[in-house]
Short mmCIF file of C-alpha atoms and ligand atoms in Angstrom, two decimals:
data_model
loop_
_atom_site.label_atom_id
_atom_site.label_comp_id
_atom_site.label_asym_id
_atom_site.label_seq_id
_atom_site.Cartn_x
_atom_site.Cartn_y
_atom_site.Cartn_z
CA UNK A 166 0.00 0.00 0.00
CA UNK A 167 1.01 3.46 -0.42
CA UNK A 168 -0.25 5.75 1.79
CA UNK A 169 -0.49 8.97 0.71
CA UNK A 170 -0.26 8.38 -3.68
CA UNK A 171 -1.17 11.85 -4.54
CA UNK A 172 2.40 13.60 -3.11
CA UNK A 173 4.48 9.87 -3.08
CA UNK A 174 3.50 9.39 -7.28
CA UNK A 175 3.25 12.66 -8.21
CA UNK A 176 4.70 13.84 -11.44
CA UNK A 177 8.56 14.96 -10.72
CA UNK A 178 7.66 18.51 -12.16
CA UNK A 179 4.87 18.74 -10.56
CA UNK A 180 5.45 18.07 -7.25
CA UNK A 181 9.20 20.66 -7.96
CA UNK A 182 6.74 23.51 -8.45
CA UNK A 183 4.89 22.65 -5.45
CA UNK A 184 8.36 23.01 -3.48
CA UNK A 185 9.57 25.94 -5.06
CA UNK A 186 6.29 27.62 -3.97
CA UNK A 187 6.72 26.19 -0.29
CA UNK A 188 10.34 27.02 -0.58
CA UNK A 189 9.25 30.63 -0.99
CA UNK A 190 6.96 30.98 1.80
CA UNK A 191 9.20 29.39 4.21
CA UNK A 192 12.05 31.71 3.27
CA UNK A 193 9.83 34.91 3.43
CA UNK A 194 8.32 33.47 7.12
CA UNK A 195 11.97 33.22 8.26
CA UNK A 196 13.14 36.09 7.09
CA UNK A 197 9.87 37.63 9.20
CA UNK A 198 10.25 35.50 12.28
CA UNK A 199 13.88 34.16 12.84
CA UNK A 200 16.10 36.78 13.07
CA UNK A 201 18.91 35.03 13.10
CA UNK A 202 17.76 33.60 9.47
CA UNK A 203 17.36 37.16 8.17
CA UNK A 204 20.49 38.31 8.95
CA UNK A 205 21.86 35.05 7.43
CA UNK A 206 19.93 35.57 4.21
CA UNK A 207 20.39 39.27 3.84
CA UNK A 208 24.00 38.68 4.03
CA UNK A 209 23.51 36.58 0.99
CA UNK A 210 21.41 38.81 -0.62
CA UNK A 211 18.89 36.81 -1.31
CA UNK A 212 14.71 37.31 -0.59
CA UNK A 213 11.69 34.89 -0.84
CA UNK A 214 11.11 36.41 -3.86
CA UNK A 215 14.21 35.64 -5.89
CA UNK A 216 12.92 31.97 -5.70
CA UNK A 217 11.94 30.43 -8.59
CA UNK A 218 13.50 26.86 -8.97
CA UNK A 219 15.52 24.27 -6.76
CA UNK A 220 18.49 25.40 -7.91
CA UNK A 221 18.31 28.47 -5.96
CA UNK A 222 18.54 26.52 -2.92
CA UNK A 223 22.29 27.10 -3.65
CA UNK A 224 21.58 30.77 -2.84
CA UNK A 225 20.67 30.21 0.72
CA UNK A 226 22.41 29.97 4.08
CA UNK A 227 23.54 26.41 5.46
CA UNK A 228 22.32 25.57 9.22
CA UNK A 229 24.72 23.46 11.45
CA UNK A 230 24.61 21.78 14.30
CA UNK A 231 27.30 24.53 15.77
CA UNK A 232 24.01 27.43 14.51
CA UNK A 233 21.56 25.15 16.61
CA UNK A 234 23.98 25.23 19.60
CA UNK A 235 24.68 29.05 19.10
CA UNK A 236 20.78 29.22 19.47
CA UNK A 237 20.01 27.29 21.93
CA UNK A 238 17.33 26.80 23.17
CA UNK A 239 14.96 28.52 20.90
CA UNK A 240 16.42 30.92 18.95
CA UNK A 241 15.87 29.62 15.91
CA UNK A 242 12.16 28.55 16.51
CA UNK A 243 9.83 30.62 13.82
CA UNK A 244 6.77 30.64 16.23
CA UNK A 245 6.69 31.91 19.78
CA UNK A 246 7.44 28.76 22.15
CA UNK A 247 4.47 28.98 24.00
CA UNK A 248 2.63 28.34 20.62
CA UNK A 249 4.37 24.88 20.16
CA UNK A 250 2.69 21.85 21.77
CA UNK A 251 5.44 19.13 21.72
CA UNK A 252 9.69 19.58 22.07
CA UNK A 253 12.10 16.94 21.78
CA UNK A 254 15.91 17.02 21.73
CA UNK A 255 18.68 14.67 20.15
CA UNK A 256 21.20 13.79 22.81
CA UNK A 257 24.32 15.24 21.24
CA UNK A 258 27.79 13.41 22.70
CA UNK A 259 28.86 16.93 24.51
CA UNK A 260 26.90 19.85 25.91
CA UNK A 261 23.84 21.20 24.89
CA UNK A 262 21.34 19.10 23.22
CA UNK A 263 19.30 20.60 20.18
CA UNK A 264 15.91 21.40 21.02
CA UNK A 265 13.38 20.86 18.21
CA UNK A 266 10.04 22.46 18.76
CA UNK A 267 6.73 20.97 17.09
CA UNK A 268 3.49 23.40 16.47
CA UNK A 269 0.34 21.08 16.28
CA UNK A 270 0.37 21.22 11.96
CA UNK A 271 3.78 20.12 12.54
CA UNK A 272 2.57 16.91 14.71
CA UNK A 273 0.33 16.15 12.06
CA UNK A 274 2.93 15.92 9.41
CA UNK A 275 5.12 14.17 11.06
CA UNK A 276 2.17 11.70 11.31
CA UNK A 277 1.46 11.49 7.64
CA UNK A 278 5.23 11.00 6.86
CA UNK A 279 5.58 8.04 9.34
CA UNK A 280 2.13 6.92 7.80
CA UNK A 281 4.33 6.86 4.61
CA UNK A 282 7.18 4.72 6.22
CA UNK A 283 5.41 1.69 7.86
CA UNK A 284 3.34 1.28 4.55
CA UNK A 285 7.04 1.28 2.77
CA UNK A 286 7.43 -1.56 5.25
CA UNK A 287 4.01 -3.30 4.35
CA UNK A 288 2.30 -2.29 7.31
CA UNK A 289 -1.45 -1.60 7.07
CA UNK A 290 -4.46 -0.38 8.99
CA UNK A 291 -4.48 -4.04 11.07
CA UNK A 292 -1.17 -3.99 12.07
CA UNK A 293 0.05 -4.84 15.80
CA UNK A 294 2.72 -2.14 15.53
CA UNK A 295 5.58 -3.09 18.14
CA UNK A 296 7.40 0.21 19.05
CA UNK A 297 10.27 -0.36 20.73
CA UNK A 298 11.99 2.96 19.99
CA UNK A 299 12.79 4.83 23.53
CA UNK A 300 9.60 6.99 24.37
CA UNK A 301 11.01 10.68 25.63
CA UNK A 302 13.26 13.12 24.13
CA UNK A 303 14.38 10.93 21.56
CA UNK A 304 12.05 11.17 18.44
CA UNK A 305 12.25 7.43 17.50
CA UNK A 306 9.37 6.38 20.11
CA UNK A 307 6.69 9.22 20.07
CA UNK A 308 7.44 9.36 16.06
CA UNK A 309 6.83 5.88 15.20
CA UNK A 310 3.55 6.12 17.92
CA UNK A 311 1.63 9.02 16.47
CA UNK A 312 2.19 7.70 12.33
CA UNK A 313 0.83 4.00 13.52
CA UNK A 314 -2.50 5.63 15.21
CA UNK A 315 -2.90 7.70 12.49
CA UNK A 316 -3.02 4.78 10.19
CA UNK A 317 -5.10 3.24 12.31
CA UNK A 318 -2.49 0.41 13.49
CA UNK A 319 -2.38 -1.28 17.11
CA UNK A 320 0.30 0.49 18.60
CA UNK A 321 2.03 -0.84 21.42
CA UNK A 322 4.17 1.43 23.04
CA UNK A 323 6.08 -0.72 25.06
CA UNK A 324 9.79 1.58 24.35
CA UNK A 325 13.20 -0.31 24.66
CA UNK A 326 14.68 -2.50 27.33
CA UNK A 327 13.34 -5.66 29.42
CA UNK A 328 13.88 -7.72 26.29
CA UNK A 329 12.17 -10.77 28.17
CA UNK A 330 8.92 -8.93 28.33
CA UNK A 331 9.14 -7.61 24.96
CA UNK A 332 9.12 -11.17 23.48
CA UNK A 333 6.31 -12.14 26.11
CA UNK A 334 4.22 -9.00 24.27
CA UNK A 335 5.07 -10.13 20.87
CA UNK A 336 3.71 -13.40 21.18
CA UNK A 337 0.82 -12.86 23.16
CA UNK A 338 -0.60 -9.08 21.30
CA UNK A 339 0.52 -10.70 18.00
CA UNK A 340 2.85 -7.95 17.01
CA UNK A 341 3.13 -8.10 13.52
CA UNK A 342 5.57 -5.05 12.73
CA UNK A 343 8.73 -4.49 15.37
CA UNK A 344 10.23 -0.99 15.44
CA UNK A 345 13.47 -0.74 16.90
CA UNK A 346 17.23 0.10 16.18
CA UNK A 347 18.70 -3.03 13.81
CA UNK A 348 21.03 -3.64 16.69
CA UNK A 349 18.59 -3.64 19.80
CA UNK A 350 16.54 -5.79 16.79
CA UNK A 351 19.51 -8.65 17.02
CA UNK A 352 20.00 -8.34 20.64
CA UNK A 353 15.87 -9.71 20.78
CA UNK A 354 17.22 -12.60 18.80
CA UNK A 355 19.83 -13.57 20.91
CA UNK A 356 18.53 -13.12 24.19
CA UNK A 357 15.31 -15.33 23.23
CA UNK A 358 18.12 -18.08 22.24
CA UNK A 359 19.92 -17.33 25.26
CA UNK A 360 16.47 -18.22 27.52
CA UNK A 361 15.08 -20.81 24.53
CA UNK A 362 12.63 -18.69 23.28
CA UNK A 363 11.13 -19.92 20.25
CA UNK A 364 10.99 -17.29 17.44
CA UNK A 365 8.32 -19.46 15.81
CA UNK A 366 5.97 -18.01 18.51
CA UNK A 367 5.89 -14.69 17.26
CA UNK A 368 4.32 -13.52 14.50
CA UNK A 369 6.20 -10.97 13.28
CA UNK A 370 5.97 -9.94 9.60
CA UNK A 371 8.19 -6.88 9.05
CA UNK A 372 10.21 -4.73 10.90
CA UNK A 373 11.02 -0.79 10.66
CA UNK A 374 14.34 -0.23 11.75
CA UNK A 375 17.10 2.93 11.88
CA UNK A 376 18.56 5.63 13.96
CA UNK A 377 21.91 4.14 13.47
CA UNK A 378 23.93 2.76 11.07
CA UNK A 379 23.44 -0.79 9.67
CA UNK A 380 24.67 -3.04 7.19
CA UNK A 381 23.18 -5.40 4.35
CA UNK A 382 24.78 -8.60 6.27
CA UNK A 383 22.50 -7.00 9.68
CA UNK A 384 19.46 -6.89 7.28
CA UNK A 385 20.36 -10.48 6.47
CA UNK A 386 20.83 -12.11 9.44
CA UNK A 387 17.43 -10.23 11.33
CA UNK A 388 15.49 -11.30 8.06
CA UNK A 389 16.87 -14.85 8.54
CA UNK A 390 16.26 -15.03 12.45
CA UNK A 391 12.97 -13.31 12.78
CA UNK A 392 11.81 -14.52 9.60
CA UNK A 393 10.26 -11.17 7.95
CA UNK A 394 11.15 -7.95 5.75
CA UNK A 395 13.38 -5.98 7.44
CA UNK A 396 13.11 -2.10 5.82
CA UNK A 397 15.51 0.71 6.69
CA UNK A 398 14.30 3.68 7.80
CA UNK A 399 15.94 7.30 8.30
CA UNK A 400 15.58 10.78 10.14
CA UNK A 401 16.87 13.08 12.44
CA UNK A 402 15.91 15.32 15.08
CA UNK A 403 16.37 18.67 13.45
CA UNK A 404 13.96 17.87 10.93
CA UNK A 405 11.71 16.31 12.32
CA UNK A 406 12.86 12.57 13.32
CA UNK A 407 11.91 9.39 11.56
CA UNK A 408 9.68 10.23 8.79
CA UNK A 409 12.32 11.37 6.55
CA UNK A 410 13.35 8.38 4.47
CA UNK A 411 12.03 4.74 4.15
CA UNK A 412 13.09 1.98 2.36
CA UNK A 413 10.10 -0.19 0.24
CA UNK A 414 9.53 -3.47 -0.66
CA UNK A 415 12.01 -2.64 -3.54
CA UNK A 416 14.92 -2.05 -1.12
CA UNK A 417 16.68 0.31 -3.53
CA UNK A 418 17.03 3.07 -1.21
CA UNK A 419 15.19 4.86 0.98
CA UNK A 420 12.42 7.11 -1.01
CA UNK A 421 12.72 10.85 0.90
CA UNK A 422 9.83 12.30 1.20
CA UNK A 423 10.56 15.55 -0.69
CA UNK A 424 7.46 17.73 -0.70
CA UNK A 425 8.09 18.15 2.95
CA UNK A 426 12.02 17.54 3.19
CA UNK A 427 14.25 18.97 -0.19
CA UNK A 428 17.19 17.07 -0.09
CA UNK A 429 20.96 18.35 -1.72
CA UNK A 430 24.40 16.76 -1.56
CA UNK A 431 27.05 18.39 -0.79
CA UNK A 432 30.84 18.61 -0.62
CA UNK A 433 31.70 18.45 3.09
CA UNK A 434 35.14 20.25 2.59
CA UNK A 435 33.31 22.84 0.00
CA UNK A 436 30.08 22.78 0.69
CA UNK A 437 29.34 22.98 -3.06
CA UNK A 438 26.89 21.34 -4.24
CA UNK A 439 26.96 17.64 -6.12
CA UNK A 440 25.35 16.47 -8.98
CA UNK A 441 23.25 13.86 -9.17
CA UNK A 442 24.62 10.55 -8.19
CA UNK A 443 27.35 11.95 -6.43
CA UNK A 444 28.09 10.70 -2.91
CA UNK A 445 28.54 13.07 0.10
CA UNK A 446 27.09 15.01 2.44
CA UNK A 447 23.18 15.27 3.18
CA UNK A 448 21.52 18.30 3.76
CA UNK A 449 18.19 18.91 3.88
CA UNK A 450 15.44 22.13 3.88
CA UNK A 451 11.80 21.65 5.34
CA UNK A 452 9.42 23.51 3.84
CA UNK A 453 6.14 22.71 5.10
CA UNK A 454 7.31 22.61 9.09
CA UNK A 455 5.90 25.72 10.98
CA UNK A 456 7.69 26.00 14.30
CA UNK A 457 11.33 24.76 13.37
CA UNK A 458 11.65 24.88 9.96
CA UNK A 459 15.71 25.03 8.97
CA UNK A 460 17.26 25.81 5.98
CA UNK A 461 20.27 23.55 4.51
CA UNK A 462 20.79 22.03 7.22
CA UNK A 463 23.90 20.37 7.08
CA UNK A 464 23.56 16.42 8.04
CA UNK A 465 26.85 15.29 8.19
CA UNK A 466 25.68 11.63 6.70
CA UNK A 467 26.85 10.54 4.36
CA UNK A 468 24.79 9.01 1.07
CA UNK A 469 23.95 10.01 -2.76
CA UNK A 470 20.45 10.17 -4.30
CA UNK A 471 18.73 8.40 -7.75
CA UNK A 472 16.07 10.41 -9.51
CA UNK A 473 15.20 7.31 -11.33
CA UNK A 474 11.65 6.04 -11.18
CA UNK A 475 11.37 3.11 -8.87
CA UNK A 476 9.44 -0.31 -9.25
CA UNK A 477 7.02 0.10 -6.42
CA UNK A 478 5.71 3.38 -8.13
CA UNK A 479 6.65 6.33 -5.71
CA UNK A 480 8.08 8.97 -7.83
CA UNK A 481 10.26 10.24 -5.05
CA UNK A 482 13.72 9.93 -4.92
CA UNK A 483 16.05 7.92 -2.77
CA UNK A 484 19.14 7.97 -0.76
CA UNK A 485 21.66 5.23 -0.78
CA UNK A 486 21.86 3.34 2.79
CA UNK A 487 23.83 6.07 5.01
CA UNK A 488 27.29 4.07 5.93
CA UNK A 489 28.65 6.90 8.06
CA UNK A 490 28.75 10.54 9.06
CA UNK A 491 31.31 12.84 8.75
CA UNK A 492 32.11 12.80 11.69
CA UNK A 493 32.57 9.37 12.73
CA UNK A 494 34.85 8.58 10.25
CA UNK A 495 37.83 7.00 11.45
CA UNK A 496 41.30 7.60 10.01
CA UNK A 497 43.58 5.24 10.17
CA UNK A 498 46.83 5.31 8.90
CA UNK A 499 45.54 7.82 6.40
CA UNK A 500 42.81 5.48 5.09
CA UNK A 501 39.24 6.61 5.88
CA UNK A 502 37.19 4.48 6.79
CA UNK A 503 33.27 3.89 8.71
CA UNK A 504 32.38 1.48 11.34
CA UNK A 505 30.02 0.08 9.44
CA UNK A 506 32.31 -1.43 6.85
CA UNK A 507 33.98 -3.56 9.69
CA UNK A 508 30.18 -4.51 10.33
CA UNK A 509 29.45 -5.47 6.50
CA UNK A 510 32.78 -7.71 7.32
CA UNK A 511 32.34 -9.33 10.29
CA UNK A 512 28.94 -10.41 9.70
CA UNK A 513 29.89 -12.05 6.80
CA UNK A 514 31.89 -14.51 8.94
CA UNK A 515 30.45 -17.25 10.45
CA UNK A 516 32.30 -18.04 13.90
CA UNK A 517 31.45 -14.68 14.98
CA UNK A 518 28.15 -12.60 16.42
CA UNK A 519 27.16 -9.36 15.40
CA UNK A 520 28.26 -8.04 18.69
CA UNK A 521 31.75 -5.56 18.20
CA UNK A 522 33.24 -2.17 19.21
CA UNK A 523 36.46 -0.43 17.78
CA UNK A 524 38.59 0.74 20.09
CA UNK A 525 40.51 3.99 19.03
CA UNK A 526 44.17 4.34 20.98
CA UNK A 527 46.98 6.78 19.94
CA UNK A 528 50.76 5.23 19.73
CA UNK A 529 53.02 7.76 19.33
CA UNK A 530 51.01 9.81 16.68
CA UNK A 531 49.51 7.05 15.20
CA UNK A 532 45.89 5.91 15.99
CA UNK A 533 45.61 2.41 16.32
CA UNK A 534 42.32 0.92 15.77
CA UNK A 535 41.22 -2.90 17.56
CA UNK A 536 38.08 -4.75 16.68
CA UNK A 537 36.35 -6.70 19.44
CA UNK A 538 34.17 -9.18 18.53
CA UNK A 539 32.55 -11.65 20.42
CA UNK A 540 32.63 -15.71 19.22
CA UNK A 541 30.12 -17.76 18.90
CA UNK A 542 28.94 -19.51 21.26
CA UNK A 543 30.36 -22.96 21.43
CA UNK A 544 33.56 -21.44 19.99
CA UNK A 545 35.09 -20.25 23.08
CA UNK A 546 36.61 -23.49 24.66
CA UNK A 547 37.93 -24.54 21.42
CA UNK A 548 41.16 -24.55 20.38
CA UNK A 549 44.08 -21.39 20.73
CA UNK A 550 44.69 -22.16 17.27
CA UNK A 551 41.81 -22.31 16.06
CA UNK A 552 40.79 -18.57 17.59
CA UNK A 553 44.10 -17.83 16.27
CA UNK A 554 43.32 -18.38 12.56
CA UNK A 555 39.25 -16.59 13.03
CA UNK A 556 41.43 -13.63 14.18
CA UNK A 557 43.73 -13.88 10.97
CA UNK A 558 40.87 -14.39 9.12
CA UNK A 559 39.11 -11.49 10.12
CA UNK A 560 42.65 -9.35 9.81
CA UNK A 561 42.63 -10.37 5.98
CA UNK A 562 39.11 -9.94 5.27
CA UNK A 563 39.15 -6.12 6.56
CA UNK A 564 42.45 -5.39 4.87
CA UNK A 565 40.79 -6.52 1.25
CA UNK A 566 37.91 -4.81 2.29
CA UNK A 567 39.51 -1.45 3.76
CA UNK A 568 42.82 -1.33 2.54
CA UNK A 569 44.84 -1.52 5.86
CA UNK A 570 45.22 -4.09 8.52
CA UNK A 571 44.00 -3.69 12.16
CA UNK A 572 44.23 -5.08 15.61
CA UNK A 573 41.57 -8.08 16.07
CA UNK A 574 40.50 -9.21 19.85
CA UNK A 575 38.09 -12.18 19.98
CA UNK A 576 36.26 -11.49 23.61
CA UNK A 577 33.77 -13.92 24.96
CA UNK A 578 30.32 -14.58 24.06
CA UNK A 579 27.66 -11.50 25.61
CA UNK A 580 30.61 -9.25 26.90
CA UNK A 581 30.05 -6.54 24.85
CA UNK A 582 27.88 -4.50 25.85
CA UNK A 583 24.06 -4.41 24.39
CA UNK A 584 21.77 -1.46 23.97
CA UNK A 585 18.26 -0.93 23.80
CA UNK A 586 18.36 2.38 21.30
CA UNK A 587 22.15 3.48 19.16
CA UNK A 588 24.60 0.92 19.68
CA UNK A 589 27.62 3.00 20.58
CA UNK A 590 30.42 1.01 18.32
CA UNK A 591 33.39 3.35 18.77
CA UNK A 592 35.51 3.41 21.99
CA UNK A 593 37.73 6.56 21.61
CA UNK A 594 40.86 6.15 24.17
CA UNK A 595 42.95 8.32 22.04
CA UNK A 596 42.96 11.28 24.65
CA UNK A 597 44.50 8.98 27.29
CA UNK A 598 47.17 7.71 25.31
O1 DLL B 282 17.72 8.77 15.17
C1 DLL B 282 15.57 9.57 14.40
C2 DLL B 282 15.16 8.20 14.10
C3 DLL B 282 14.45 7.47 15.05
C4 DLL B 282 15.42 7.63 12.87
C5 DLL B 282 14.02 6.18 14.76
C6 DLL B 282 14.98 6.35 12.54
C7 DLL B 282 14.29 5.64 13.50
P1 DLL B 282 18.59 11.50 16.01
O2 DLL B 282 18.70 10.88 17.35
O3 DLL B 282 18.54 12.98 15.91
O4 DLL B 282 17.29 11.02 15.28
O5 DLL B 282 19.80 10.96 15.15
C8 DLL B 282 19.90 11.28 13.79
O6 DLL B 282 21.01 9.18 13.34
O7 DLL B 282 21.78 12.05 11.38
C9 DLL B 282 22.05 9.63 11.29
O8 DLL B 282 23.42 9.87 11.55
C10 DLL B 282 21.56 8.53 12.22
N1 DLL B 282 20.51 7.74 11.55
C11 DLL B 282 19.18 7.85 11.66
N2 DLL B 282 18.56 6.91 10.90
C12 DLL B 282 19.55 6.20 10.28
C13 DLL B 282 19.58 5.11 9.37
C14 DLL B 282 16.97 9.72 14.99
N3 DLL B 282 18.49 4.51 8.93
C15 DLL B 282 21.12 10.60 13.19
N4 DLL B 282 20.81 4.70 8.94
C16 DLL B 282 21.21 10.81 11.70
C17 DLL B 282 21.95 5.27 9.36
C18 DLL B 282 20.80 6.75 10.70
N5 DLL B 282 21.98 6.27 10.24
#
């Protein structure tokens, strides 16, 4: 099903003159409301008015995530706060978070858009929708709640953790769709294994899951252990959380729902913009939004987009799987590189679990990079030798697959640690060193 046809199919022209038009009348309500946006935009001389195609989207200031912090906590909100209902904030690693305000219009499209994403993953109107995204600040559970009422789904907000109770839920509501992060997704899997669950008990047809990184060997294995359609799905805080990009049944990328959220990509060194096809960074402009509506805002993930028409009929275009941010790429020895190419490697191999963390030290002034990963279990007792050639194996497979060769640490089954929302894959201990 598609949930919304009229904007998802709509002609490509069509639907650019609609954004031009709702380009403009953001621009000229900023340049009204937001101060700070005015000044930006007269010191690129450029008014609502001079608007009149996508391309002029080039013309306008960037956001970051340093502009958000500058303006904390509501600078940068176009209505007054007191006429927002809703707030949430993305956690941010240091300082401030980034407060994201919601007016009530903007509640209701952030419904429609996550109506858009669980019919990408099949869902329907007599769905059991599982949400196990954390409820709170974070948009992932509150998101994924309001778009499943407003199709009409069960919605069973039971957020992350207690992963025994979870699978009690599953079985016993007949959850059909589970909405978590891919890795809180695999650490369901093996804790029913760990307390002989039986997967067969739950019903479970598809699954919506993002907010971090993943990998087409994750998709693989939580397809194979859970036994449905597992979709990817994308968003962030500062424009308005999930709801920005889902994956459909055609798992060709993630189709971005553009009449709401006008993608670019960008140089990150330049900040010029790419042509089409090119990979780098994501930015985005929302142009429908009333209380937080930012211009260019600069993502710092990293994908391309394909303006080719797609098989399941959406006319909207998609973004490649994001791999990595900017800002969590790792350098090593000069070669660049993402955490979630060690995961596309490791989960190719069969003696280990998807269960690892990098761990970043500085020798001299060289970072060194190790990769824990946990065995299988079973594997543990056997043989030095035989945990001695997994290791080498490992070593050689990221070296073809990177370009470099790095530490690898086989650790014991479940000591890693698991999380209920992000998996946090990098340990940094380069400070220390
Ligand atoms: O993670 C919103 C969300 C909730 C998305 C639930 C999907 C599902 P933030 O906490 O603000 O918002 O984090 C946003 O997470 O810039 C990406 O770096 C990363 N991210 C989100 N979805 C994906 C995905 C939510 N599908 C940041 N693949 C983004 C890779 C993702 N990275």
């Amino acid at each position: 099903m598609i949930w919304d046809p009229f904007y998802e199919c709509m002609d490509v022209e069509q639907r650019a003159e609609l954004k031009v038009r709702r380009l403009r009348e953001t621009v000229a309500r900023l340049s009204v409301n937001v101060p700070w946006y005015r000044d930006r935009l007269s010191e690129n001389s450029v008014e609502a008015g001079d608007i009149s195609s996508l391309d002029d989207l080039q013309h306008l200031p960037f956001t970051t995530k340093e502009d958000l912090r500058d303006n904390y906590p509501f600078g940068l909100f176009a209505i007054p706060p007191d006429e927002c209902v809703r707030i949430h904030a993305s956690s941010g690693t240091t300082g401030k978070p980034v407060i994201a305000g919601y007016a009530s219009e903007d509640i209701s499209i952030w419904a429609q858009t996550i109506a858009r994403t669980i019919a990408c993953g099949g869902g329907n109107s007599h769905d059991v929708l599982h949400n196990a995204y954390g409820y709170g600040l974070f948009t992932g559970g509150l998101g994924l709640h309001y778009g499943g009422e407003l199709m009409g789904c069960l919605v069973v907000p039971v957020s992350g953790g207690n992963t025994e109770r979870q699978l009690m839920l599953m079985e016993d509501l007949g959850s059909s769709i589970l909405c978590c992060t891919p890795s809180y997704a695999l650490t369901i899997v093996d804790e029913a294994e760990e307390i002989g669950f039986d997967l067969g008990r739950i019903n479970l047809k598809s699954g919506l899951f993002g907010a971090e990184p993943w990998s087409e060997g994750a998709r693989e294995a939580i397809e194979e252990r859970l036994g449905i359609s597992a979709h990817d799905i994308y968003g962030l805080t500062e424009i308005i959380g999930p709801g920005v990009a889902a994956e459909c049944e055609a798992k060709a990328g993630l189709h971005i729902f553009d009449d709401h959220f006008v993608p670019e990509i960008i140089d990150p060194d330049t900040g010029e913009t790419l042509p089409p096809g090119e990979r780098g960074e994501l930015v985005f402009t929302c142009i429908t939004k009333r209380a937080f509506p930012l211009l260019r805002f600069r993502t710092r993930d990293i994908t391309k987009l394909d303006f080719e028409p797609c098989e399941c009929g959406r006319t909207q275009p998609r973004m490649e799987r994001v791999t990595g941010r900017t800002d969590d790429m790792l350098i090593i020895r000069g070669v660049n590189l993402f955490p979630s190419q060690i995961e596309e490697v490791l989960l190719k191999i069969e003696e280990v679990e998807p269960h690892y963390q990098l761990v970043l030290t500085r020798e001299g002034r060289l970072d060194q990079l190790e990769v824990q990963v946990e065995v299988s279990p079973g594997m543990f007792s056997d043989q030095v030798r035989q945990l001695e050639a997994i290791e080498e194996k490992i070593r050689e497979r990221i070296s073809s697959a990177v370009g470099i060769r790095v530490d690898v640490k086989l650790v014991e089954p479940k000591t890693i640690e698991r999380f209920a929302g992000k998996a946090k894959r990098v340990i940094d201990n380069r400070e220390e060193a």
